[in-house]
DNA sequence: CTGTTAGCGCCTTCAT
DNA sequence: ATGAAGGCGCTAACAG
């Protein structure tokens, strides 16, 4: 069923059919009515592809992310999807799983499909997407990065102040009276590295020496956290607080500290980052950092929308995260 | 940059360019080479839209779900996306959030875009999508439902045996020696209702009377669980086990039971359903049901792929869930 | 107000 | 092995 069929049946021309389809003026009411009846009779449905052929857009955007199953990313994606859905766009989700090759493959397909825009979620993209070929392919596609940035005209960013936030939560522990603070890094993304820098800053500010010896490396996850706790205990040095770059790893460590006879937060305070749902499940509930995924999604969507509507957009937005005080840090440590 | 430009520059016709683009035979090697050079020189990229115009497909499928943020759904979506990505398809994700209107809106747009197939995730769709208009719109689109089913030729299903699983876990509690078992229902989806039926079956099988008085209603979530625990305690009757249709609600209740002085599983056993990540975080860890979301996703993808490739497919697959024994149920209750 | 015509970029016969 | 021409379904001038 095409507009040709409709036109023939309604005894008019395809232009007129097209006009009523697009609600344009200049169609005699009776003709319009006649066409609409035929439209309904055949349950006509315009071809978005044919329309895209002339309009150069299928009204769709793409979101690339490491993995939708990571709740933090899913929350960002959700907001973006809802926002664009309201504007008549569809969003296709791509899981690249840290693979530069996968990323390149997606970029190729997506640009061939002429998506109207792309949102990159996660700091990994700062590294992964910056190849000559990708950038060339993306030349005419607006790109918005959530927590990453690249110096191309068509790339915009919404950043989270990872460094500042980890510095703040470390300062916060010092304020509470903690002195022997450690940091656990469980990933090698730009974001993870910047977080560790925040920790370094805070320690230097407090005149702590041998900062590097206070940074423990492990794997991401419950098991990684368990290993980190074991490592810290095995070092045989004093410790009264451990800052983590990720909630889940923090929870794994907390469980292990408790299993090994330490009281949290009595003997050791633990802090996480992301404010994921698990932080309210564990015992004690985890003091963590809310880095506002919904806000990130909203800003990304707003920026991309503005670009698509030809508006001027401000780049370099920075989101301020917030400490969420719960139970894994004492109100005030007695010295 | 179109094939016309390429053809002109390479001194040949668009047909030849099209041939080398699609790797067809019958192109003199030297001509092929010349064309490929021009292709590379201009970084030519075919228009998927124009191709879709003739092939009638953009090689994309859609996944409709209540909410990507629900980890159980995200896990299914992830598998589907990866599977289809391997085959050169893109998947667009749609969050309908229980709204029939939203669902209809998406169906309209997606069919206009001529997606090659649609996957519906969640039992809600059995109700929500079954309108005359949706079914008409979807006439030529293969649809696969995860945990739902509808009697149309183009609709296929992958079911989870919710009734059987809840019956089994209830039986399992009886086997362990529990006698005063309650059930908490926190949603009104087809799946949730079927789960409650499984509970009823088990109780009847064990000659328990007044079954309905043992089914407590509450809201989904940590707070809903807390309320359910309070309700059960307030009833003033004996109870030694509570079966839940959802993990999170179960965890909320478990926390409340403990807060109110009950030992879990000493005084009361608690079981969940879904085996979500939180079940390994809470204390005690939750005994629950693994309903294999990855397998669901895989089966849905396989069925849809087979349909797209014109193969015959078997309908009515049923996935058997498994009890995951952890710490919220005693090994054997002493009578 | 309405119809005709020319693309949009590509694939596919059909001749040559 | 190659090129010309038609068509996919729709929109957008342009001419009435």
XYZ file of C-alpha atoms (C1' of nucleotides) in Angstrom:
702
model
C 0.000 0.000 0.000
C 1.683 3.204 -1.210
C 0.469 6.733 -1.748
C -0.011 5.792 -5.379
C -2.585 3.179 -4.457
C -4.279 5.565 -2.093
C -4.325 8.328 -4.683
C -5.863 6.105 -7.329
C -8.564 4.828 -4.989
C -9.364 8.320 -3.759
C -9.383 9.669 -7.281
C -6.711 12.250 -6.712
C -2.938 12.674 -7.050
C -0.118 11.507 -4.849
C 0.718 15.099 -3.969
C -2.651 15.565 -2.412
C -2.339 12.334 -0.520
C 1.067 13.421 0.679
C -0.445 16.719 1.769
C -3.131 15.191 3.911
C -0.589 12.728 5.278
C 1.563 15.600 6.445
C -1.319 17.756 7.526
C -0.492 20.550 5.147
C -2.845 23.351 4.302
C -4.441 23.801 0.914
C -6.487 20.678 0.655
C -10.196 21.030 0.098
C -11.942 19.592 3.176
C -14.033 17.144 1.189
C -11.014 15.832 -0.696
C -9.131 15.538 2.542
C -11.944 13.585 4.071
C -12.132 11.260 1.069
C -8.414 10.574 1.219
C -8.499 9.956 4.931
C -11.212 7.398 4.477
C -9.160 5.477 1.972
C -6.160 5.776 4.248
C -8.116 4.243 7.071
C -9.761 1.633 4.872
C -6.423 0.192 3.861
C -4.764 0.849 7.168
C -2.132 2.783 5.307
C 1.203 3.297 6.982
C 3.857 5.550 5.432
C 7.305 4.117 4.807
C 9.785 5.762 7.113
C 12.553 4.492 4.886
C 11.213 6.237 1.807
C 10.739 9.350 3.870
C 14.246 9.018 5.185
C 15.440 8.805 1.617
C 14.386 12.369 1.021
C 14.696 13.845 4.494
C 18.108 12.231 5.096
C 17.080 11.069 8.539
C 15.315 8.143 10.078
C 14.837 10.021 13.325
C 16.987 7.720 15.318
C 19.978 8.090 17.557
C 22.407 5.558 18.932
C 23.808 5.052 22.391
C 27.108 3.219 22.693
C 28.017 1.820 26.046
C 30.264 -0.809 27.520
C 27.401 -2.922 28.772
C 23.701 -2.176 29.348
C 23.659 -4.602 32.215
C 25.666 -2.192 34.329
C 22.914 -0.453 36.212
C 24.700 2.881 36.195
C 24.728 2.886 32.417
C 21.198 1.548 32.153
C 19.987 4.490 34.194
C 21.625 6.958 31.833
C 20.338 5.137 28.794
C 16.843 5.052 30.182
C 16.649 8.804 30.531
C 18.060 9.384 27.072
C 15.640 6.922 25.540
C 12.636 8.485 27.226
C 13.695 11.969 26.284
C 14.212 11.147 22.632
C 11.191 8.941 22.428
C 9.101 11.981 23.338
C 10.533 13.736 20.329
C 9.731 10.906 17.974
C 13.181 9.391 17.828
C 14.165 5.798 18.421
C 17.331 4.880 20.171
C 19.450 1.918 19.291
C 21.671 0.558 22.007
C 25.127 -0.874 21.312
C 27.212 -2.855 23.796
C 30.834 -2.553 22.824
C 32.274 -4.236 25.895
C 35.609 -2.399 25.943
C 36.467 -3.558 22.452
C 37.843 -0.952 20.077
C 37.115 -3.243 17.168
C 33.474 -3.627 18.144
C 33.228 0.097 18.608
C 34.579 0.757 15.121
C 32.199 -1.788 13.650
C 29.226 -0.091 15.258
C 30.342 3.354 14.175
C 30.566 2.175 10.608
C 27.082 0.666 10.564
C 25.519 3.542 12.438
C 26.925 6.202 10.168
C 25.815 4.228 7.135
C 22.356 4.227 8.628
C 22.733 7.943 9.091
C 21.686 8.087 12.718
C 20.990 11.655 13.714
C 23.345 11.565 16.644
C 25.364 9.367 18.924
C 25.794 9.331 22.684
C 28.880 7.674 24.130
C 28.479 6.549 27.702
C 31.555 5.855 29.774
C 35.038 7.258 29.983
C 36.503 4.380 27.944
C 35.341 6.083 24.809
C 37.874 8.841 25.193
C 40.459 6.231 24.320
C 38.566 3.775 22.187
C 36.818 6.020 19.728
C 39.690 8.350 18.940
C 40.970 6.782 15.745
C 41.383 8.557 12.449
C 38.856 6.296 10.796
C 36.136 6.716 13.427
C 36.525 10.464 13.483
C 36.342 10.627 9.691
C 33.234 8.464 9.651
C 31.626 10.648 12.289
C 32.462 13.913 10.569
C 28.835 14.823 10.000
C 27.336 13.210 13.070
C 26.905 15.056 16.337
C 28.390 13.104 19.216
C 27.818 13.658 22.922
C 30.067 11.984 25.454
C 28.980 11.185 28.978
C 32.047 11.442 31.172
C 34.600 11.681 28.433
C 35.764 14.326 26.010
C 37.505 14.751 22.714
C 38.573 17.961 20.959
C 36.519 17.741 17.779
C 33.936 20.305 16.776
C 31.131 17.793 16.562
C 31.938 16.254 19.943
C 30.321 17.665 23.076
C 30.721 16.512 26.649
C 28.948 16.137 29.939
C 31.571 15.464 32.561
C 31.394 14.165 36.086
C 33.941 15.563 38.446
C 35.456 12.230 39.409
C 38.683 13.678 40.716
C 36.967 16.280 42.846
C 34.490 13.818 44.231
C 37.008 11.263 45.369
C 39.128 14.033 46.804
C 36.102 15.269 48.709
C 35.113 11.949 50.149
C 38.704 11.428 51.245
C 38.764 14.881 52.817
C 35.499 13.955 54.459
C 37.140 10.958 56.088
C 39.999 13.122 57.340
C 37.435 15.517 58.762
C 35.829 12.668 60.650
C 39.159 11.896 62.228
C 40.374 9.040 60.064
C 44.100 9.049 59.367
C 45.207 5.759 57.875
C 43.273 5.855 54.652
C 43.744 3.530 51.695
C 42.387 3.580 48.179
C 41.374 0.633 46.040
C 41.498 0.969 42.275
C 39.761 -1.798 40.354
C 39.702 -0.588 36.772
C 41.974 1.036 34.240
C 39.585 3.452 32.570
C 40.343 7.171 32.314
C 37.662 7.744 34.911
C 39.200 5.225 37.312
C 42.604 6.791 36.942
C 41.251 10.253 37.577
C 39.512 9.028 40.693
C 42.821 7.738 42.037
C 44.296 11.164 41.350
C 41.610 12.684 43.516
C 42.706 10.417 46.319
C 46.332 11.426 45.819
C 45.376 15.086 45.960
C 43.606 14.714 49.246
C 46.457 12.804 50.839
C 49.032 15.321 49.721
C 46.847 18.093 51.027
C 46.947 16.355 54.394
C 50.692 15.876 54.260
C 50.545 12.123 54.067
C 53.703 10.579 52.676
C 54.227 7.496 50.567
C 50.860 7.950 48.962
C 51.441 5.319 46.298
C 51.843 2.634 48.919
C 48.293 3.396 49.965
C 46.800 2.598 46.588
C 45.809 -1.029 46.237
C 44.973 -2.598 42.904
C 42.449 -5.351 42.413
C 39.770 -6.598 40.053
C 36.336 -5.052 39.822
C 33.560 -6.869 41.667
C 32.677 -8.683 44.868
C 35.648 -11.013 44.570
C 38.004 -8.177 43.737
C 36.815 -6.416 46.855
C 37.381 -9.494 48.944
C 40.929 -9.766 47.616
C 41.568 -6.100 48.279
C 40.474 -6.482 51.895
C 42.747 -9.473 52.294
C 45.657 -7.573 50.781
C 45.166 -4.638 53.097
C 44.934 -6.870 56.133
C 47.977 -8.837 55.013
C 50.082 -5.693 54.755
C 50.111 -5.629 58.510
C 50.009 -1.867 58.663
C 47.454 0.192 60.473
C 44.390 1.263 58.543
C 41.127 2.836 59.577
C 39.398 3.671 56.289
C 39.339 2.486 52.702
C 38.029 4.507 49.789
C 36.794 2.603 46.731
C 36.225 3.731 43.180
C 33.257 1.390 42.759
C 30.399 0.351 45.044
C 30.383 -3.351 44.306
C 34.064 -3.744 44.998
C 33.609 -1.779 48.204
C 30.808 -4.080 49.272
C 32.890 -7.148 48.548
C 35.662 -5.736 50.698
C 33.307 -4.731 53.459
C 31.907 -8.233 53.632
C 35.394 -9.628 53.866
C 36.497 -7.197 56.567
C 33.519 -8.259 58.615
C 34.183 -11.926 57.928
C 37.750 -11.416 59.092
C 36.527 -9.981 62.373
C 36.772 -6.262 61.702
C 33.900 -4.004 62.600
C 32.630 -1.645 59.906
C 32.684 1.215 60.554
C 34.091 0.634 64.053
C 37.488 -0.681 63.004
C 37.475 0.394 59.425
C 35.332 2.792 57.425
C 34.475 1.948 53.827
C 33.188 4.220 51.074
C 31.983 3.417 47.596
C 31.102 5.302 44.447
C 27.995 5.314 42.252
C 25.229 4.896 44.777
C 24.010 1.742 43.106
C 21.030 -0.123 44.547
C 23.234 -2.643 46.325
C 24.510 0.085 48.643
C 21.173 0.066 50.423
C 21.085 -3.704 50.682
C 24.390 -4.471 52.343
C 24.959 -4.345 56.086
C 25.972 -1.786 57.102
C 24.523 0.298 54.289
C 27.307 1.857 52.261
C 28.304 5.510 52.428
C 28.913 6.380 48.822
C 28.853 8.994 46.074
C 25.819 9.833 44.010
C 27.152 10.868 40.636
C 23.710 11.566 39.208
C 23.308 9.223 36.279
C 19.821 10.528 35.547
C 21.143 14.055 35.370
C 23.928 12.913 33.077
C 21.400 11.297 30.768
C 19.243 14.362 30.822
C 22.112 16.688 29.979
C 23.327 14.453 27.183
C 19.849 14.308 25.722
C 19.391 18.055 26.052
C 22.673 18.819 24.323
C 22.037 16.416 21.477
C 18.502 17.725 21.062
C 19.753 21.264 20.878
C 22.282 20.331 18.247
C 19.639 18.554 16.190
C 17.408 21.596 16.424
C 20.232 23.819 15.303
C 20.511 25.637 18.581
C 23.791 26.789 20.036
C 24.987 24.505 22.788
C 27.373 25.028 25.638
C 30.071 22.440 25.919
C 32.042 21.169 28.898
C 29.223 20.856 31.391
C 30.435 19.393 34.673
C 28.183 17.555 37.068
C 28.882 17.799 40.743
C 28.474 14.516 42.551
C 27.306 14.291 46.141
C 28.339 12.261 49.128
C 25.534 10.044 50.413
C 26.061 9.457 54.094
C 24.972 6.076 55.308
C 26.341 3.604 57.795
C 29.797 2.502 56.719
C 31.537 5.592 58.096
C 31.298 6.749 61.706
C 29.727 10.097 62.448
C 32.875 11.095 64.222
C 35.818 8.901 64.901
C 37.123 9.196 68.451
C 40.838 9.822 68.382
C 29.413 11.198 -2.097
C 27.166 8.773 -4.028
C 27.880 5.960 -6.421
C 27.357 8.481 -9.210
C 30.285 10.559 -8.033
C 32.402 7.483 -7.632
C 31.468 6.206 -11.079
C 32.316 9.482 -12.734
C 35.685 9.750 -11.021
C 36.534 6.132 -11.805
C 35.411 6.530 -15.383
C 32.809 3.819 -15.267
C 29.095 3.363 -14.614
C 27.161 3.183 -11.397
C 26.322 -0.433 -12.093
C 29.963 -1.345 -11.972
C 30.482 0.625 -8.803
C 27.515 -1.123 -7.271
C 29.015 -4.437 -8.312
C 32.324 -3.874 -6.616
C 30.528 -2.487 -3.603
C 28.610 -5.724 -3.266
C 31.493 -7.937 -4.218
C 29.791 -9.394 -7.235
C 31.539 -11.330 -9.932
C 32.005 -10.074 -13.461
C 34.130 -7.040 -12.859
C 37.454 -6.852 -14.585
C 40.158 -6.854 -11.882
C 41.737 -3.633 -13.070
C 38.405 -1.817 -13.132
C 37.614 -3.172 -9.718
C 40.899 -1.917 -8.391
C 40.378 1.521 -9.902
C 36.927 1.809 -8.369
C 38.164 0.669 -4.993
C 40.803 3.339 -5.017
C 38.266 6.054 -5.637
C 36.058 4.534 -2.960
C 38.875 4.775 -0.482
C 39.992 8.192 -1.654
C 36.622 9.711 -0.857
C 35.999 7.529 2.139
C 32.790 6.457 0.486
C 30.079 5.067 2.695
C 26.912 3.559 1.182
C 23.576 4.876 2.345
C 21.776 2.212 4.328
C 18.570 4.145 3.836
C 18.798 4.045 0.065
C 19.626 0.390 0.277
C 16.716 -0.167 2.597
C 14.540 1.504 0.019
C 15.111 -1.341 -2.369
C 15.740 -4.204 0.019
C 12.817 -3.279 2.279
C 14.923 -3.682 5.399
C 17.262 -1.610 7.461
C 18.547 -4.669 9.265
C 17.278 -3.638 12.624
C 15.070 -5.142 15.250
C 13.363 -3.624 18.252
C 13.098 -4.755 21.831
C 10.190 -3.467 23.874
C 10.405 -3.724 27.604
C 8.888 -2.159 30.679
C 12.134 -0.587 31.798
C 15.781 -1.258 30.838
C 16.839 -0.297 34.322
C 15.401 -3.512 35.684
C 18.457 -5.695 35.722
C 16.535 -8.818 34.807
C 15.370 -7.191 31.586
C 18.752 -5.629 30.877
C 20.309 -9.071 30.980
C 17.862 -10.400 28.408
C 18.301 -7.357 26.213
C 22.066 -7.635 26.375
C 22.093 -11.145 24.990
C 19.665 -10.267 22.225
C 21.676 -7.233 21.247
C 24.933 -9.145 21.104
C 23.404 -11.956 19.126
C 21.869 -9.670 16.527
C 24.838 -7.392 16.413
C 26.894 -10.365 15.235
C 24.508 -10.735 12.333
C 24.758 -7.125 11.313
C 21.527 -5.935 12.883
C 21.039 -3.042 15.238
C 18.604 -3.195 18.084
C 16.521 -0.309 19.245
C 15.320 -0.409 22.816
C 11.932 0.929 23.875
C 10.832 1.509 27.465
C 7.068 1.393 27.588
C 6.733 1.472 31.355
C 3.441 -0.433 31.625
C 1.663 2.049 29.404
C -0.523 0.633 26.676
C -0.539 4.007 24.978
C 3.240 4.188 24.889
C 3.346 0.668 23.586
C 0.983 1.486 20.745
C 2.975 4.571 19.886
C 6.164 2.561 19.628
C 4.529 -0.159 17.553
C 3.337 2.441 15.095
C 6.736 4.063 14.668
C 8.588 0.770 14.541
C 6.389 -0.735 11.877
C 6.664 2.438 9.817
C 10.406 2.045 10.056
C 9.937 -1.531 8.938
C 11.995 -3.153 11.659
C 12.712 -6.739 10.751
C 11.380 -8.100 13.989
C 10.276 -7.250 17.491
C 10.992 -8.874 20.831
C 8.606 -8.227 23.695
C 10.137 -8.721 27.106
C 7.890 -9.212 30.090
C 4.548 -10.815 30.715
C 2.743 -7.446 30.657
C 2.786 -7.540 26.910
C 0.297 -10.381 26.794
C -2.241 -7.825 27.976
C -0.906 -4.576 26.637
C -0.143 -5.396 23.054
C -3.266 -7.369 22.242
C -5.343 -4.661 20.597
C -6.856 -4.858 17.149
C -4.778 -1.932 15.962
C -1.434 -3.263 17.188
C -2.053 -6.683 15.742
C -3.018 -5.180 12.393
C 0.071 -2.990 12.356
C 2.242 -5.982 13.165
C 0.705 -8.225 10.538
C 3.915 -8.549 8.570
C 6.371 -8.309 11.432
C 7.633 -11.361 13.294
C 7.226 -10.956 17.036
C 8.832 -13.016 19.777
C 7.586 -12.753 23.331
C 9.727 -13.476 26.353
C 7.442 -14.877 29.044
C 4.184 -14.088 27.356
C 2.159 -15.510 24.507
C -0.508 -14.585 22.028
C -2.277 -16.785 19.462
C -1.260 -15.091 16.242
C 0.715 -16.771 13.507
C 3.506 -14.218 13.577
C 3.852 -14.341 17.360
C 6.223 -16.845 18.930
C 6.999 -17.384 22.596
C 9.697 -18.337 25.019
C 8.042 -19.053 28.327
C 9.356 -19.382 31.836
C 7.525 -21.845 34.019
C 6.608 -19.351 36.730
C 3.824 -21.447 38.184
C 5.926 -24.572 38.373
C 8.868 -22.774 39.861
C 6.980 -21.131 42.685
C 5.214 -24.403 43.358
C 8.569 -26.116 43.554
C 10.163 -23.676 45.894
C 7.110 -23.916 48.124
C 7.292 -27.701 48.010
C 10.968 -27.344 48.826
C 10.075 -25.464 51.992
C 7.593 -28.151 52.978
C 10.289 -30.744 52.408
C 12.571 -28.861 54.747
C 9.924 -29.093 57.439
C 8.319 -25.660 57.169
C 4.567 -25.654 57.696
C 3.297 -22.114 58.165
C 4.161 -20.696 54.809
C 2.976 -17.371 53.409
C 3.224 -15.804 49.979
C 3.739 -12.166 49.125
C 2.475 -10.863 45.805
C 3.746 -7.429 44.839
C 2.658 -6.975 41.238
C -0.376 -7.508 39.072
C 1.233 -8.787 35.900
C 0.191 -12.094 34.317
C 3.473 -13.527 35.485
C 2.895 -12.401 39.077
C -0.565 -13.905 39.092
C 0.682 -17.189 37.744
C 3.351 -17.306 40.415
C 0.690 -16.944 43.108
C -1.153 -19.840 41.485
C 1.957 -21.950 41.871
C 1.907 -21.179 45.562
C -1.771 -22.138 45.782
C -1.076 -25.434 44.054
C 1.626 -26.380 46.482
C -0.469 -25.539 49.494
C -3.441 -27.529 48.227
C -1.156 -30.422 47.518
C -0.112 -30.307 51.160
C -3.691 -30.084 52.364
C -3.366 -26.612 53.773
C -6.689 -24.852 54.200
C -7.609 -21.203 53.893
C -4.906 -20.681 51.312
C -6.083 -17.211 50.337
C -5.499 -15.955 53.849
C -1.858 -16.819 53.353
C -1.389 -14.553 50.372
C -0.311 -11.057 51.332
C -0.402 -8.155 48.917
C 2.038 -5.287 48.912
C 3.979 -2.970 46.650
C 7.071 -4.021 44.755
C 10.379 -2.978 46.299
C 12.303 -2.647 49.528
C 9.540 -0.614 51.166
C 6.857 -2.991 49.938
C 8.811 -5.832 51.486
C 9.099 -3.984 54.752
C 5.336 -3.430 54.795
C 4.677 -7.062 53.992
C 6.821 -8.198 56.909
C 4.989 -5.826 59.199
C 1.637 -7.094 57.982
C 2.595 -10.693 58.545
C 3.875 -9.977 62.016
C 0.785 -7.943 62.803
C -1.521 -10.814 61.868
C -0.410 -12.463 65.058
C -0.535 -15.931 63.559
C 2.306 -18.360 63.425
C 4.570 -18.294 60.400
C 7.877 -19.928 59.651
C 8.474 -19.166 55.980
C 7.541 -16.547 53.394
C 7.779 -17.033 49.651
C 8.167 -13.915 47.501
C 7.568 -13.362 43.808
C 10.435 -10.868 43.585
C 13.910 -10.708 45.122
C 13.956 -7.055 46.076
C 10.685 -7.249 47.936
C 11.930 -10.372 49.685
C 15.093 -8.559 50.752
C 13.100 -5.618 52.063
C 11.003 -8.011 54.136
C 14.003 -9.953 55.344
C 15.624 -6.760 56.573
C 12.465 -5.847 58.410
C 12.049 -9.273 59.995
C 15.577 -8.985 61.321
C 14.979 -5.450 62.500
C 11.904 -6.644 64.347
C 13.938 -9.275 66.140
C 13.255 -12.338 64.052
C 16.109 -14.553 62.995
C 16.365 -15.429 59.315
C 16.321 -18.307 58.659
C 16.057 -19.359 62.295
C 12.601 -17.968 62.985
C 11.452 -17.408 59.474
C 12.753 -18.555 56.107
C 12.535 -16.199 53.131
C 12.789 -16.985 49.434
C 12.977 -14.674 46.451
C 12.726 -14.974 42.703
C 15.040 -13.811 39.882
C 18.459 -14.338 41.397
C 19.321 -10.687 40.972
C 22.715 -9.416 42.119
C 21.320 -8.061 45.368
C 20.609 -11.609 46.550
C 24.318 -12.105 47.073
C 24.716 -8.826 48.899
C 22.119 -9.085 51.620
C 22.688 -10.829 54.927
C 21.861 -13.632 54.989
C 22.246 -14.217 51.264
C 18.899 -14.949 49.702
C 17.752 -18.368 48.568
C 16.040 -17.651 45.295
C 15.106 -18.823 41.827
C 17.324 -18.499 38.802
C 14.977 -18.068 35.867
C 17.771 -17.850 33.313
C 17.439 -14.459 31.699
C 20.458 -15.075 29.484
C 18.891 -18.257 28.198
C 15.639 -16.442 27.588
C 17.451 -13.824 25.560
C 19.312 -16.446 23.634
C 16.182 -18.382 22.769
C 14.331 -15.254 21.721
C 17.217 -14.240 19.491
C 17.490 -17.716 18.008
C 13.801 -17.899 17.194
C 13.718 -14.468 15.626
C 16.859 -15.206 13.636
C 15.372 -18.406 12.325
C 12.234 -16.605 11.248
C 14.261 -13.940 9.469
C 16.244 -16.603 7.700
C 13.063 -18.322 6.620
C 13.643 -21.399 8.712
C 10.895 -23.293 10.443
C 10.735 -22.510 14.128
C 9.294 -24.371 17.046
C 6.989 -22.375 19.220
C 6.103 -22.654 22.902
C 9.554 -23.234 24.314
C 9.484 -23.407 28.100
C 12.469 -22.631 30.259
C 12.885 -24.480 33.503
C 14.033 -22.266 36.337
C 16.233 -23.528 39.145
C 16.278 -23.044 42.877
C 19.477 -21.391 44.079
C 20.120 -22.496 47.629
C 21.743 -19.875 49.794
C 21.343 -18.813 53.374
C 17.807 -17.599 53.967
C 16.362 -21.097 54.330
C 17.591 -23.650 56.845
C 19.077 -26.873 55.562
C 16.544 -28.756 57.586
C 14.097 -27.276 59.998
C 13.889 -29.168 63.278
C 10.300 -29.956 64.107
C -6.388 24.085 -4.325
C -4.300 20.316 -7.308
C -1.472 17.584 -10.430
C 3.065 16.848 -12.805
C 7.723 16.125 -12.434
C 12.102 15.584 -10.666
C 14.897 13.755 -7.579
C 16.765 11.072 -2.912
C 20.929 6.729 -3.561
C 20.975 2.288 -4.631
C 19.972 -2.334 -6.803
C 18.519 -5.015 -10.664
C 17.141 -6.566 -14.904
C 18.089 -6.218 -19.672
C 20.716 -5.224 -23.517
C 25.098 -4.806 -25.531
C 32.321 -7.489 -18.544
C 29.683 -3.227 -18.733
C 26.175 0.449 -19.206
C 21.376 2.261 -19.613
C 17.096 2.463 -17.615
C 13.496 1.527 -14.411
C 11.853 1.421 -9.864
C 11.688 1.441 -4.456
C 7.861 5.301 -1.756
C 7.920 9.736 -0.681
C 8.679 14.964 -0.632
C 9.186 19.257 -2.792
C 9.174 22.545 -6.138
C 6.666 24.199 -10.005
C 3.031 25.059 -12.960
C -1.515 25.473 -13.445
